[in-house]
CSV table of C-alpha atoms and ligand atoms in Angstrom, one decimal:
chain,number,residue,atom,x,y,z
H,1,MET,CA,-22.5,14.0,26.8
H,2,THR,CA,-20.1,15.4,29.5
H,3,ASP,CA,-17.2,17.1,27.9
H,4,ARG,CA,-14.0,15.1,27.8
H,5,PHE,CA,-10.4,16.2,28.2
H,6,ALA,CA,-7.0,14.5,27.9
H,7,ILE,CA,-3.7,15.0,29.7
H,8,ILE,CA,-0.8,13.3,28.0
H,9,LEU,CA,2.3,12.8,30.1
H,10,ALA,CA,5.5,13.3,28.0
H,11,ALA,CA,7.9,14.8,30.5
H,12,GLY,CA,10.1,11.7,30.9
H,13,LYS,CA,13.7,12.2,29.7
H,14,GLY,CA,13.7,8.8,28.1
H,15,THR,CA,17.4,8.3,28.9
H,16,ARG,CA,17.2,4.6,28.3
H,17,MET,CA,16.5,5.2,24.6
H,18,LYS,CA,20.0,6.6,24.3
H,19,SER,CA,18.7,8.7,21.4
H,20,PRO,CA,19.2,12.4,20.6
H,21,ARG,CA,15.5,12.5,19.7
H,22,PRO,CA,13.0,12.8,22.6
H,23,LYS,CA,11.6,9.4,23.4
H,24,VAL,CA,8.0,10.1,22.5
H,25,LEU,CA,8.9,11.4,19.1
H,26,HIS,CA,10.1,8.0,18.1
H,27,GLU,CA,7.7,6.4,15.7
H,28,ILE,CA,5.4,3.4,15.6
H,29,GLY,CA,3.8,2.7,12.3
H,30,GLY,CA,5.2,5.9,10.9
H,31,ARG,CA,3.7,8.1,13.5
H,32,SER,CA,5.3,9.5,16.6
H,33,MET,CA,4.2,8.0,19.9
H,34,LEU,CA,3.1,11.4,21.0
H,35,ALA,CA,0.9,11.7,17.9
H,36,TRP,CA,-0.6,8.3,18.7
H,37,SER,CA,-1.8,9.5,22.1
H,38,VAL,CA,-3.1,12.8,20.7
H,39,ALA,CA,-5.0,10.8,18.0
H,40,LEU,CA,-6.5,8.6,20.7
H,41,ALA,CA,-7.6,11.7,22.7
H,42,LYS,CA,-9.2,13.0,19.5
H,43,ASP,CA,-10.9,9.6,18.8
H,44,LEU,CA,-12.3,9.7,22.3
H,45,GLY,CA,-13.9,13.1,21.5
H,46,CYS,CA,-11.7,15.1,23.9
H,47,LYS,CA,-12.5,18.8,23.7
H,48,ARG,CA,-9.0,19.7,24.7
H,49,THR,CA,-5.8,17.8,25.1
H,50,VAL,CA,-2.9,19.0,27.2
H,51,VAL,CA,0.6,17.6,26.7
H,52,VAL,CA,2.9,17.8,29.7
H,53,VAL,CA,6.5,18.1,28.7
H,54,GLY,CA,9.7,18.6,30.6
H,55,PRO,CA,11.8,21.8,30.7
H,56,ASP,CA,14.5,22.2,28.1
H,57,MET,CA,12.8,20.0,25.5
H,58,PRO,CA,12.3,22.5,22.7
H,59,GLN,CA,12.0,19.8,20.0
H,60,LEU,CA,9.3,18.1,22.0
H,61,SER,CA,7.4,21.3,22.9
H,62,ASP,CA,7.4,22.3,19.3
H,63,ALA,CA,6.1,19.0,18.2
H,64,ALA,CA,3.4,19.1,20.9
H,65,ALA,CA,2.4,22.6,20.0
H,66,ARG,CA,1.9,21.6,16.4
H,67,LEU,CA,-0.3,18.7,17.5
H,68,VAL,CA,-2.4,20.4,20.2
H,69,GLY,CA,-1.6,24.2,20.0
H,70,ALA,CA,1.0,26.0,22.1
H,71,GLU,CA,-1.7,27.0,24.8
H,72,ASN,CA,-2.1,23.3,25.5
H,73,VAL,CA,1.5,22.5,26.2
H,74,ALA,CA,2.3,22.5,29.9
H,75,VAL,CA,5.7,22.3,31.4
H,76,GLN,CA,6.5,20.1,34.5
H,77,ARG,CA,9.5,21.9,36.0
H,78,GLN,CA,10.8,19.0,37.9
H,79,GLN,CA,10.1,15.3,37.6
H,80,LEU,CA,8.5,14.8,40.9
H,81,GLY,CA,6.2,11.9,39.9
H,82,THR,CA,3.1,11.2,37.9
H,83,ALA,CA,0.8,13.1,40.2
H,84,ASN,CA,3.0,16.2,39.9
H,85,ALA,CA,3.1,15.7,36.1
H,86,VAL,CA,-0.7,15.8,35.9
H,87,ASP,CA,-0.8,18.7,38.2
H,88,ALA,CA,1.3,20.6,35.6
H,89,ALA,CA,-1.8,20.6,33.4
H,90,ARG,CA,-3.9,22.3,36.2
H,91,ASP,CA,-3.6,25.8,34.7
H,92,ALA,CA,-4.3,24.9,31.1
H,93,LEU,CA,-7.4,23.0,32.3
H,94,ARG,CA,-8.6,25.5,35.0
H,95,ASP,CA,-11.9,26.0,33.1
H,96,ALA,CA,-12.3,22.3,32.2
H,97,ASP,CA,-15.7,21.2,33.3
H,98,GLY,CA,-16.0,17.5,32.5
H,99,HIS,CA,-14.1,14.2,32.6
H,100,ALA,CA,-10.4,13.9,32.0
H,101,ILE,CA,-8.3,11.0,31.0
H,102,VAL,CA,-4.5,10.7,31.7
H,103,LEU,CA,-2.5,9.0,29.0
H,104,TYR,CA,1.3,8.2,28.9
H,105,ALA,CA,2.9,9.3,25.6
H,106,ASP,CA,5.2,6.4,25.8
H,107,THR,CA,2.3,3.9,25.7
H,108,PRO,CA,1.1,4.4,22.1
H,109,LEU,CA,-1.2,1.6,21.3
H,110,VAL,CA,-4.1,2.0,23.8
H,111,PRO,CA,-7.2,1.2,21.7
H,112,LYS,CA,-10.0,3.6,21.6
H,113,GLU,CA,-12.4,1.0,23.1
H,114,ALA,CA,-10.2,0.8,26.2
H,115,GLY,CA,-10.2,4.5,26.7
H,116,GLU,CA,-13.9,4.5,26.1
H,117,ARG,CA,-14.5,1.9,28.8
H,118,ALA,CA,-12.6,4.1,31.3
H,119,PHE,CA,-14.7,7.1,30.5
H,120,ILE,CA,-17.9,5.1,30.6
H,121,GLU,CA,-17.2,4.0,34.2
H,122,VAL,CA,-16.7,7.6,35.1
H,123,GLU,CA,-19.9,8.6,33.3
H,124,LYS,CA,-21.7,5.8,35.3
H,125,GLY,CA,-20.5,7.5,38.5
H,126,ALA,CA,-17.0,6.3,39.3
H,127,SER,CA,-14.8,9.1,40.7
H,128,VAL,CA,-11.8,7.5,39.3
H,129,CYS,CA,-11.3,4.6,36.9
H,130,VAL,CA,-8.0,3.0,35.9
H,131,LEU,CA,-7.3,0.7,33.0
H,132,GLY,CA,-6.0,-2.5,34.4
H,133,PHE,CA,-4.8,-5.7,32.8
H,134,LYS,CA,-3.7,-9.3,33.9
H,135,ALA,CA,0.1,-9.0,33.7
H,136,LYS,CA,2.1,-12.1,32.7
H,137,LEU,CA,4.9,-10.8,34.9
H,138,PRO,CA,3.5,-7.9,37.0
H,139,ASN,CA,7.1,-7.1,38.2
H,140,ARG,CA,7.4,-3.3,38.2
H,141,TYR,CA,3.7,-2.4,37.7
H,142,GLY,CA,1.5,-0.9,40.3
H,143,ARG,CA,-0.9,-3.6,41.7
H,144,LEU,CA,-4.7,-3.0,41.7
H,145,VAL,CA,-6.1,-3.9,45.1
H,146,THR,CA,-9.8,-4.8,44.6
H,147,THR,CA,-12.6,-5.9,46.9
H,148,GLY,CA,-14.5,-9.1,46.6
H,149,ASP,CA,-17.0,-7.6,44.2
H,150,GLY,CA,-14.3,-6.2,41.9
H,151,ALA,CA,-14.4,-2.6,43.0
H,152,LEU,CA,-11.0,-0.8,43.2
H,153,GLU,CA,-9.7,-0.1,46.7
H,154,ALA,CA,-6.2,1.1,46.1
H,155,ILE,CA,-3.2,1.0,43.8
H,156,VAL,CA,0.1,-0.1,45.4
H,157,GLU,CA,3.3,0.6,43.6
H,158,ALA,CA,5.6,-2.5,43.4
H,159,ASN,CA,8.2,-0.8,45.6
H,160,ASP,CA,5.7,-0.2,48.4
H,161,ALA,CA,3.8,-3.5,48.1
H,162,SER,CA,3.7,-6.3,50.7
H,163,GLU,CA,4.4,-9.9,49.7
H,164,ALA,CA,0.7,-10.6,49.5
H,165,GLN,CA,0.1,-7.5,47.3
H,166,LEU,CA,3.0,-8.4,45.0
H,167,ALA,CA,1.1,-11.7,44.3
H,168,ILE,CA,-1.7,-9.7,42.7
H,169,GLN,CA,-1.7,-10.1,38.9
H,170,LEU,CA,-4.0,-7.3,38.1
H,171,ALA,CA,-1.7,-4.4,37.1
H,172,ASN,CA,-2.2,-0.7,36.5
H,173,SER,CA,-1.7,0.4,32.9
H,174,GLY,CA,-1.3,4.0,34.0
H,175,VAL,CA,-4.4,5.2,32.1
H,176,MET,CA,-6.8,6.9,34.5
H,177,ALA,CA,-10.0,8.8,34.1
H,178,GLY,CA,-12.1,10.9,36.4
H,179,PRO,CA,-14.0,14.1,36.8
H,180,ALA,CA,-11.4,16.8,36.0
H,181,LYS,CA,-12.3,19.1,38.9
H,182,LEU,CA,-12.2,16.3,41.4
H,183,MET,CA,-9.0,15.0,40.0
H,184,PHE,CA,-7.2,18.4,40.5
H,185,GLU,CA,-8.8,18.7,43.9
H,186,LEU,CA,-7.5,15.2,45.0
H,187,LEU,CA,-4.1,16.0,43.5
H,188,ARG,CA,-3.6,18.7,46.2
H,189,GLU,CA,-3.7,15.9,48.8
H,190,VAL,CA,-1.1,13.6,47.3
H,191,LYS,CA,2.0,13.2,49.4
H,192,ASN,CA,5.4,11.7,48.6
H,193,ASP,CA,5.9,9.5,51.6
H,194,ASN,CA,6.6,6.4,49.7
H,195,ALA,CA,9.6,4.3,48.7
H,196,LYS,CA,10.5,6.5,45.7
H,197,GLY,CA,9.7,9.8,47.4
H,198,GLU,CA,7.5,10.7,44.4
H,199,PHE,CA,4.1,12.1,44.1
H,200,TYR,CA,2.1,9.2,42.8
H,201,LEU,CA,-0.9,9.7,40.6
H,202,THR,CA,-2.1,6.3,41.7
H,203,ASP,CA,-2.7,7.7,45.2
H,204,LEU,CA,-5.9,9.3,43.8
H,205,VAL,CA,-7.6,5.9,44.2
H,206,GLY,CA,-7.0,5.7,47.9
H,207,LEU,CA,-7.9,9.4,48.4
H,208,ALA,CA,-11.2,8.9,46.5
H,209,ARG,CA,-11.9,5.8,48.6
H,210,GLY,CA,-11.1,7.8,51.8
H,211,ARG,CA,-14.0,10.1,50.8
H,212,LYS,CA,-16.2,7.0,50.2
H,213,LEU,CA,-16.2,7.8,46.5
H,214,LYS,CA,-16.4,4.9,44.0
H,215,ALA,CA,-13.2,3.7,42.2
H,216,ALA,CA,-13.4,1.3,39.3
H,217,VAL,CA,-11.2,-0.8,37.0
H,218,ALA,CA,-11.8,-1.2,33.3
H,219,LEU,CA,-9.9,-4.1,31.7
H,220,CYS,CA,-7.7,-4.2,28.7
H,221,GLU,CA,-5.1,-6.5,27.1
H,222,GLU,CA,-1.5,-6.4,28.2
H,223,ARG,CA,-0.3,-5.8,24.7
H,224,ASP,CA,-2.6,-2.7,24.4
H,225,VAL,CA,-0.7,-0.9,27.1
H,226,GLN,CA,2.9,-2.0,26.4
H,227,GLY,CA,5.2,1.0,27.2
H,228,VAL,CA,8.4,2.0,25.5
H,229,ASN,CA,11.5,2.7,27.4
H,230,SER,CA,14.3,1.4,25.2
H,231,GLN,CA,15.0,0.8,21.5
H,232,VAL,CA,14.3,-2.9,22.1
H,233,GLU,CA,10.9,-2.1,23.5
H,234,LEU,CA,10.2,0.4,20.7
H,235,ALA,CA,10.8,-2.5,18.2
H,236,GLN,CA,8.6,-4.8,20.3
H,237,VAL,CA,5.7,-2.3,20.3
H,238,GLU,CA,6.2,-1.9,16.6
H,239,GLN,CA,5.8,-5.6,16.2
H,240,VAL,CA,2.6,-5.6,18.2
H,241,PHE,CA,1.3,-2.8,16.0
H,242,GLN,CA,2.3,-4.6,12.8
H,243,GLN,CA,0.8,-7.8,14.0
H,244,THR,CA,-2.5,-6.1,14.9
H,245,VAL,CA,-2.7,-4.4,11.5
H,246,ARG,CA,-1.9,-7.6,9.6
H,247,GLU,CA,-4.6,-9.4,11.4
H,248,ARG,CA,-7.1,-6.6,10.9
H,249,MET,CA,-6.2,-6.5,7.1
H,250,MET,CA,-6.6,-10.3,6.7
H,251,ALA,CA,-9.9,-10.2,8.6
H,252,ALA,CA,-11.1,-7.5,6.2
H,253,GLY,CA,-10.3,-9.7,3.1
H,254,VAL,CA,-6.8,-8.7,2.2
H,255,THR,CA,-4.6,-11.6,1.0
H,256,LEU,CA,-1.2,-11.7,2.7
H,257,PRO,CA,0.6,-14.9,1.9
H,258,ALA,CA,3.5,-13.9,4.2
H,259,PRO,CA,2.0,-11.4,6.6
H,260,GLU,CA,5.0,-11.2,8.9
H,261,THR,CA,7.1,-9.8,6.1
H,262,VAL,CA,4.7,-6.9,5.2
H,263,TRP,CA,5.0,-3.6,7.0
H,264,PHE,CA,2.2,-1.1,7.3
H,265,SER,CA,1.8,2.5,8.5
H,266,HIS,CA,-0.8,3.8,10.8
H,267,ASP,CA,-2.7,5.2,7.9
H,268,THR,CA,-2.4,2.5,5.3
H,269,THR,CA,-5.7,1.7,3.7
H,270,ILE,CA,-6.1,-1.5,1.7
H,271,ALA,CA,-9.4,-2.6,0.2
H,272,GLN,CA,-10.9,-6.0,0.3
H,273,GLY,CA,-9.6,-8.3,-2.4
H,274,VAL,CA,-6.1,-6.8,-2.7
H,275,THR,CA,-3.1,-9.2,-2.7
H,276,ILE,CA,0.1,-8.1,-1.1
H,277,GLU,CA,3.0,-10.4,-1.7
H,278,GLN,CA,6.1,-10.9,0.4
H,279,ASN,CA,8.4,-8.1,1.8
H,280,VAL,CA,6.3,-5.1,0.9
H,281,VAL,CA,6.7,-1.9,2.9
H,282,PHE,CA,3.9,0.7,3.2
H,283,ALA,CA,5.3,4.0,4.4
H,284,THR,CA,2.8,6.6,5.3
H,285,GLY,CA,0.0,7.8,3.1
H,286,VAL,CA,-0.8,4.8,0.9
H,287,SER,CA,-4.2,3.5,-0.3
H,288,VAL,CA,-4.8,0.5,-2.5
H,289,GLU,CA,-8.1,-0.2,-4.2
H,290,SER,CA,-9.8,-3.5,-4.7
H,291,GLY,CA,-8.3,-6.2,-6.9
H,292,ALA,CA,-4.8,-4.6,-7.1
H,293,VAL,CA,-1.8,-6.8,-6.6
H,294,ILE,CA,1.3,-5.4,-4.9
H,295,ARG,CA,4.1,-7.8,-5.8
H,296,ALA,CA,7.1,-8.8,-3.7
H,297,PHE,CA,9.8,-6.3,-2.5
H,298,SER,CA,7.9,-3.1,-3.4
H,299,HIS,CA,8.1,0.1,-1.4
H,300,LEU,CA,5.2,2.5,-1.4
H,301,GLU,CA,4.8,6.0,0.2
H,302,GLY,CA,2.2,8.7,-0.3
H,303,ALA,CA,0.8,6.7,-3.2
H,304,LYS,CA,-2.6,5.6,-4.5
H,305,VAL,CA,-3.0,2.4,-6.3
H,306,GLY,CA,-6.2,2.0,-8.3
H,307,ALA,CA,-8.5,-1.0,-8.6
H,308,GLY,CA,-7.0,-4.0,-10.5
H,309,ALA,CA,-3.6,-2.4,-10.8
H,310,MET,CA,-0.4,-4.4,-10.7
H,311,VAL,CA,2.7,-3.0,-8.9
H,312,GLY,CA,6.1,-4.7,-8.7
H,313,PRO,CA,7.9,-6.9,-8.0
H,314,TYR,CA,10.6,-4.4,-6.9
H,315,ALA,CA,8.6,-1.2,-7.6
H,316,ARG,CA,9.0,2.0,-5.8
H,317,LEU,CA,6.1,4.4,-5.5
H,318,ARG,CA,6.9,7.7,-4.0
H,319,PRO,CA,4.7,10.6,-2.8
H,320,GLY,CA,2.2,11.6,-5.5
H,321,ALA,CA,2.3,8.4,-7.4
H,322,LEU,CA,-1.3,7.9,-8.5
H,323,ILE,CA,-1.6,4.6,-10.3
H,324,GLY,CA,-4.8,4.3,-12.3
H,325,LYS,CA,-7.2,1.4,-12.6
H,326,ASN,CA,-5.6,-1.7,-14.1
H,327,ALA,CA,-2.3,0.1,-14.7
H,328,HIS,CA,1.0,-1.8,-14.5
H,329,ILE,CA,4.1,-0.7,-12.7
H,330,GLY,CA,6.8,-3.3,-13.1
H,331,ASN,CA,10.2,-4.1,-11.7
H,332,PHE,CA,12.7,-1.4,-10.9
H,333,VAL,CA,10.3,1.3,-11.8
H,334,GLU,CA,10.3,4.5,-9.6
H,335,VAL,CA,7.3,6.8,-9.8
H,336,LYS,CA,7.1,10.1,-8.1
H,337,ASN,CA,4.4,12.8,-8.4
H,338,VAL,CA,3.0,11.2,-11.6
H,339,THR,CA,-0.6,10.3,-12.4
H,340,LEU,CA,-0.9,7.2,-14.5
H,341,GLY,CA,-4.2,6.8,-16.4
H,342,GLU,CA,-6.3,3.6,-16.6
H,343,GLY,CA,-4.4,0.7,-18.1
H,344,ALA,CA,-1.2,2.6,-18.6
H,345,LYS,CA,2.0,0.6,-18.3
H,346,ALA,CA,5.6,1.1,-17.3
H,347,ASN,CA,6.8,-2.4,-16.9
H,348,HIS,CA,10.6,-2.2,-16.6
H,349,LEU,CA,13.5,-0.1,-15.3
H,350,SER,CA,12.1,3.5,-15.5
H,351,TYR,CA,12.0,6.7,-13.6
H,352,LEU,CA,8.8,8.6,-13.9
H,353,GLY,CA,9.0,11.9,-12.0
H,354,ASP,CA,6.6,14.9,-12.1
H,355,GLY,CA,4.0,14.5,-14.8
H,356,GLU,CA,1.2,12.5,-16.1
H,357,VAL,CA,0.8,9.4,-18.3
H,358,GLY,CA,-2.5,9.1,-20.1
H,359,ALA,CA,-4.8,6.1,-20.2
H,360,GLY,CA,-3.5,3.1,-22.2
H,361,ALA,CA,0.0,4.7,-22.8
H,362,ASN,CA,3.0,2.4,-22.8
H,363,ILE,CA,6.3,3.5,-21.3
H,364,GLY,CA,9.1,1.3,-22.6
H,365,ALA,CA,11.8,-0.2,-20.6
H,366,GLY,CA,14.5,2.2,-19.4
H,367,THR,CA,12.5,5.4,-20.0
H,368,ILE,CA,13.5,8.3,-17.9
H,369,PHE,CA,11.5,11.5,-17.2
H,370,CYS,CA,14.4,14.0,-17.0
H,371,ASN,CA,12.5,16.3,-14.6
H,372,TYR,CA,15.4,18.3,-12.9
H,373,ASP,CA,18.0,20.6,-14.4
H,374,GLY,CA,19.9,21.1,-11.2
H,375,PHE,CA,17.8,24.1,-10.2
H,376,PHE,CA,14.1,23.5,-11.0
H,377,LYS,CA,11.8,20.7,-11.8
H,378,TYR,CA,9.5,20.4,-14.8
H,379,ARG,CA,6.7,18.2,-15.9
H,380,THR,CA,6.4,15.5,-18.5
H,381,VAL,CA,3.1,14.8,-20.1
H,382,VAL,CA,2.5,11.6,-22.1
H,383,GLY,CA,-0.9,11.5,-23.8
H,384,ALA,CA,-3.3,8.7,-23.8
H,385,ASN,CA,-2.3,5.7,-25.8
H,386,ALA,CA,1.1,7.1,-26.6
H,387,PHE,CA,4.0,4.7,-27.0
H,388,VAL,CA,7.4,5.6,-25.7
H,389,GLY,CA,10.1,3.3,-27.0
H,390,SER,CA,12.7,1.7,-24.7
H,391,ASN,CA,15.6,3.7,-23.3
H,392,SER,CA,14.1,7.1,-24.1
H,393,ALA,CA,14.9,10.2,-22.2
H,394,LEU,CA,12.0,12.7,-22.1
H,395,VAL,CA,13.6,16.0,-21.1
H,396,ALA,CA,11.0,18.1,-19.3
H,397,PRO,CA,9.1,20.3,-19.8
H,398,VAL,CA,7.8,18.2,-22.7
H,399,THR,CA,4.6,16.7,-24.0
H,400,ILE,CA,4.0,13.7,-26.0
H,401,GLY,CA,0.6,14.1,-27.7
H,402,VAL,CA,-2.2,11.6,-27.6
H,403,GLY,CA,-1.3,8.5,-29.6
H,404,GLY,CA,2.2,9.9,-30.2
H,405,TYR,CA,5.1,7.5,-30.8
H,406,VAL,CA,8.7,7.9,-29.6
H,407,GLY,CA,11.4,5.7,-31.2
H,408,SER,CA,13.6,3.7,-28.9
H,409,GLY,CA,16.7,5.4,-27.6
H,410,SER,CA,15.4,8.9,-28.2
H,411,VAL,CA,16.3,12.0,-26.3
H,412,ILE,CA,13.1,14.0,-26.6
H,413,VAL,CA,13.6,17.7,-26.0
H,414,GLU,CA,10.6,19.1,-28.0
H,415,ASP,CA,6.9,18.4,-27.8
H,416,VAL,CA,5.6,15.6,-30.0
H,417,ALA,CA,2.3,16.1,-31.8
H,418,ALA,CA,-0.6,13.8,-31.4
H,419,ASP,CA,-0.2,10.6,-33.4
H,420,ALA,CA,3.2,11.8,-34.6
H,421,LEU,CA,6.5,9.8,-34.6
H,422,ALA,CA,9.5,11.4,-33.0
H,423,ILE,CA,13.0,9.9,-33.1
H,424,GLY,CA,15.8,11.8,-31.5
H,425,ARG,CA,19.0,9.7,-32.0
H,426,GLY,CA,21.7,9.2,-34.6
H,427,ARG,CA,20.6,7.6,-37.8
H,428,GLN,CA,21.9,4.0,-38.2
H,429,PHE,CA,24.3,3.2,-41.0
H,430,GLY,CA,26.0,0.0,-42.1
H,431,LYS,CA,29.0,-1.3,-44.0
H,432,GLU,CA,28.9,-4.6,-45.7
H,433,GLY,CA,31.8,-6.9,-44.8
H,434,TRP,CA,33.3,-4.5,-42.4
H,435,ALA,CA,33.3,-6.9,-39.4
H,436,LYS,CA,35.0,-9.7,-41.2
H,437,ALA,CA,37.7,-7.4,-42.6
H,438,PHE,CA,38.3,-6.1,-39.1
H,439,ARG,CA,38.6,-9.6,-37.6
H,440,ASP,CA,41.0,-10.8,-40.4
H,441,GLU,CA,43.3,-7.8,-40.1
H,442,ASN,CA,43.6,-8.0,-36.3
H,443,SER,CA,44.0,-11.7,-36.0
H,444,ALA,CA,46.8,-11.5,-38.7
H,445,ALA,CA,48.5,-8.8,-36.7
H,446,LYS,CA,48.2,-10.8,-33.5
H,447,LYS,CA,49.8,-13.9,-35.1
H,448,ALA,CA,52.6,-11.8,-36.5
H,449,GLY,CA,53.3,-10.3,-33.0
H,450,LYS,CA,52.4,-6.8,-34.2
H,451,LYS,CA,50.2,-4.3,-32.4
H,452,PRO,CA,48.1,-1.5,-34.0
H,453,PRO,CA,49.2,2.0,-33.0
H,454,GLY,CA,48.1,2.8,-29.4
H,455,ALA,CA,47.4,-0.8,-28.4
H,456,ILE,CA,49.1,-2.0,-25.1
C,501,LIG,C1,3.4,4.1,36.6
C,501,LIG,C2,2.4,3.8,37.6
C,501,LIG,C3,2.2,2.3,37.8
C,501,LIG,C4,1.9,1.7,36.5
C,501,LIG,C5,2.9,2.0,35.5
C,501,LIG,C6,2.5,1.5,34.1
C,501,LIG,C7,2.5,5.7,39.2
C,501,LIG,C8,3.0,6.2,40.5
C,501,LIG,N1,2.8,4.5,38.9
C,501,LIG,O1,4.7,3.6,37.2
C,501,LIG,O2,1.2,2.1,38.7
C,501,LIG,O3,1.8,0.3,36.7
C,501,LIG,O4,3.1,3.4,35.4
C,501,LIG,O5,3.5,1.7,33.2
C,501,LIG,O6,1.9,6.5,38.4
C,501,LIG,N2,6.2,11.1,34.1
C,501,LIG,C9,6.3,12.5,34.0
C,501,LIG,N3,6.7,13.2,35.1
C,501,LIG,C10,7.1,12.6,36.2
C,501,LIG,C11,7.0,11.2,36.3
C,501,LIG,C12,6.6,10.5,35.2
C,501,LIG,O7,5.9,13.1,32.9
C,501,LIG,O8,7.5,13.4,37.1
C,501,LIG,C13,5.7,10.4,32.9
C,501,LIG,C14,6.8,9.4,32.4
C,501,LIG,O9,7.5,10.1,31.3
C,501,LIG,C15,6.0,8.3,31.9
C,501,LIG,C16,4.8,8.2,32.8
C,501,LIG,O10,4.7,9.5,33.3
C,501,LIG,O11,5.6,8.4,30.5
C,501,LIG,C17,4.9,7.2,33.9
C,501,LIG,O12,6.0,7.4,34.7
C,501,LIG,P1,6.9,6.3,35.2
C,501,LIG,O13,8.0,6.9,36.0
C,501,LIG,O14,7.4,5.4,34.1
C,501,LIG,O15,6.0,5.5,36.1
C,501,LIG,P2,6.1,4.0,36.6
C,501,LIG,O16,7.1,3.9,37.7
C,501,LIG,O17,6.4,3.1,35.4
C,502,LIG,MG1,7.1,3.4,33.4
C-alpha cells in the first residue's frame, strides 16, 4: 500500500472559546480534540503525522510534540488561510512519498471509515478527494460544485459563491486527501484573490481540474464533521460523541435503561451483558466485564470491574481500583489503587486506598484504610476471607492475615495473624441502675429550679 501521511491543522487561535486553554486541547470524551485527530491519523495507518500550530502557543506545541514528536510539529507564522497552513508542513514532509490527508484539529469525530474512503479515492487515481456531506444549513461551508456524473469540479467558499452556488447543499467538511507531492506542488499556485484575501486549500480542486486531473468527493454524515468553535459547540460535539457511544454500547449488548444519563470516555470498554443504571460517569481508563452491574450515580476512573461484580449505587472507583469477579462495592464506598479479590465485599461507607483485599473478605461499614501520614502513603493488606468489623481504621502499613477477624470500632496499628481476632478499642464496662439514678437526680434538680455546676 502507498504510504500515508497526515497534516493536522491546529493553528487557529480559537478566540471564540474564550478560554485560556488552546481550543484544540479541550476534550471530547476525556481526550483532547488534537489527540482525537492524531488517533484518527494513526488508525488510518499514517506513517507520519504533522501538526501545524500557530506561533506563541507553547502549551499547544508541547502537547503536539508529546503526541507526534517535536520534529513533526510545524509552525504557521501567520494565519493566511488553510492553504498556507498546510504549506507550513512542507518542510516536515519534504521526503514524504505517498498520500496525505488534511484534518482539522477542531473537528474531532471524523470516523476512520470516512478518512478511509477519502484515501481510497486517491488510491483509485483521484488527484484530490474531499469529504463532503449534505448540510442541513450549508451557510458558511464551502460548496462542492459537481458535474452531472458526480465528479468534483470546484469548491466555492460561501463568501465567493453565486446565488446558484449557494443553493448547493453538498458541503465541504475540510478533510482533503491527495498525493503529497502533488498537493505541495499545487499549493505553490494558490492565490489569495478572494473575498477573504486568504490562501484557500479548497482551491486545490480547481487547480487539479485545470490540469485535467481527477477530483473526487467521498461522502460522510454531517454529525461526523461537526467542528468546534465555541463552548456551546464543544458541548454539542460532546453530545454527538456520547450519543454515538451509547448506541454502539447498546448495539453490542450493554443494558442502559437511561442511556442519555450515562457518560462515557473515548476508551471505555464495556462487555456484553453489563447493566449500567442511571447517572453513571465513566472517566477515562475503565473496563467492565460481562455480567457486572454498575448501579446508579457511580463515578469510575482508571478502574477494572470484573465479571458479575456489583458496584454502587453511589460508588466511586478511582485509578487502580481492580474489582474482582463477583465482588461488591456498595454505596458511598471509595476505592483507589486497591485490588479486590473474587467475591470480596465492601458494601457501605468506606475508603479503601492503596492495598489489597483477598477473595471472599468482608469489609464492614465505615472501614477506613488510613493510607497517608501527611508525608508518605502505605499499603493495607487484608487476607482472603478476613472479616473487618464496622467502623474500623486500619492504619497502614498493616496486614490482616488470611481469615483474620477485626472487632468493630478497632483502630488496627499492628499486623493481625491469620485466623486471629484483633480488637483495638476501649473495653466496655457497665453500671447497673446508673441511667435511672442519673435521670431521677436531674429531673428533681430541674423541678427545684437548680442547676448542676457548669450548666447554663
Ligand atoms: C473551511 C473550508 C470550507 C469548509 C469548512 C469546514 C477553506 C478555504 N474553507 O472554511 O470549505 O466548508 O472549512 O469547516 O479551507 N487554519 C489554520 N491556519 C489558517 C487558517 C485556518 O490553521 O491560516 C485552521 C483553523 O484553525 C481551522 C481550520 O484550519 O481548524 C479551518 O479554518 P477556518 O478558518 O475555520 O476555515 P473555514 O472558513 O471554516
Ligand atoms: Mg471553520
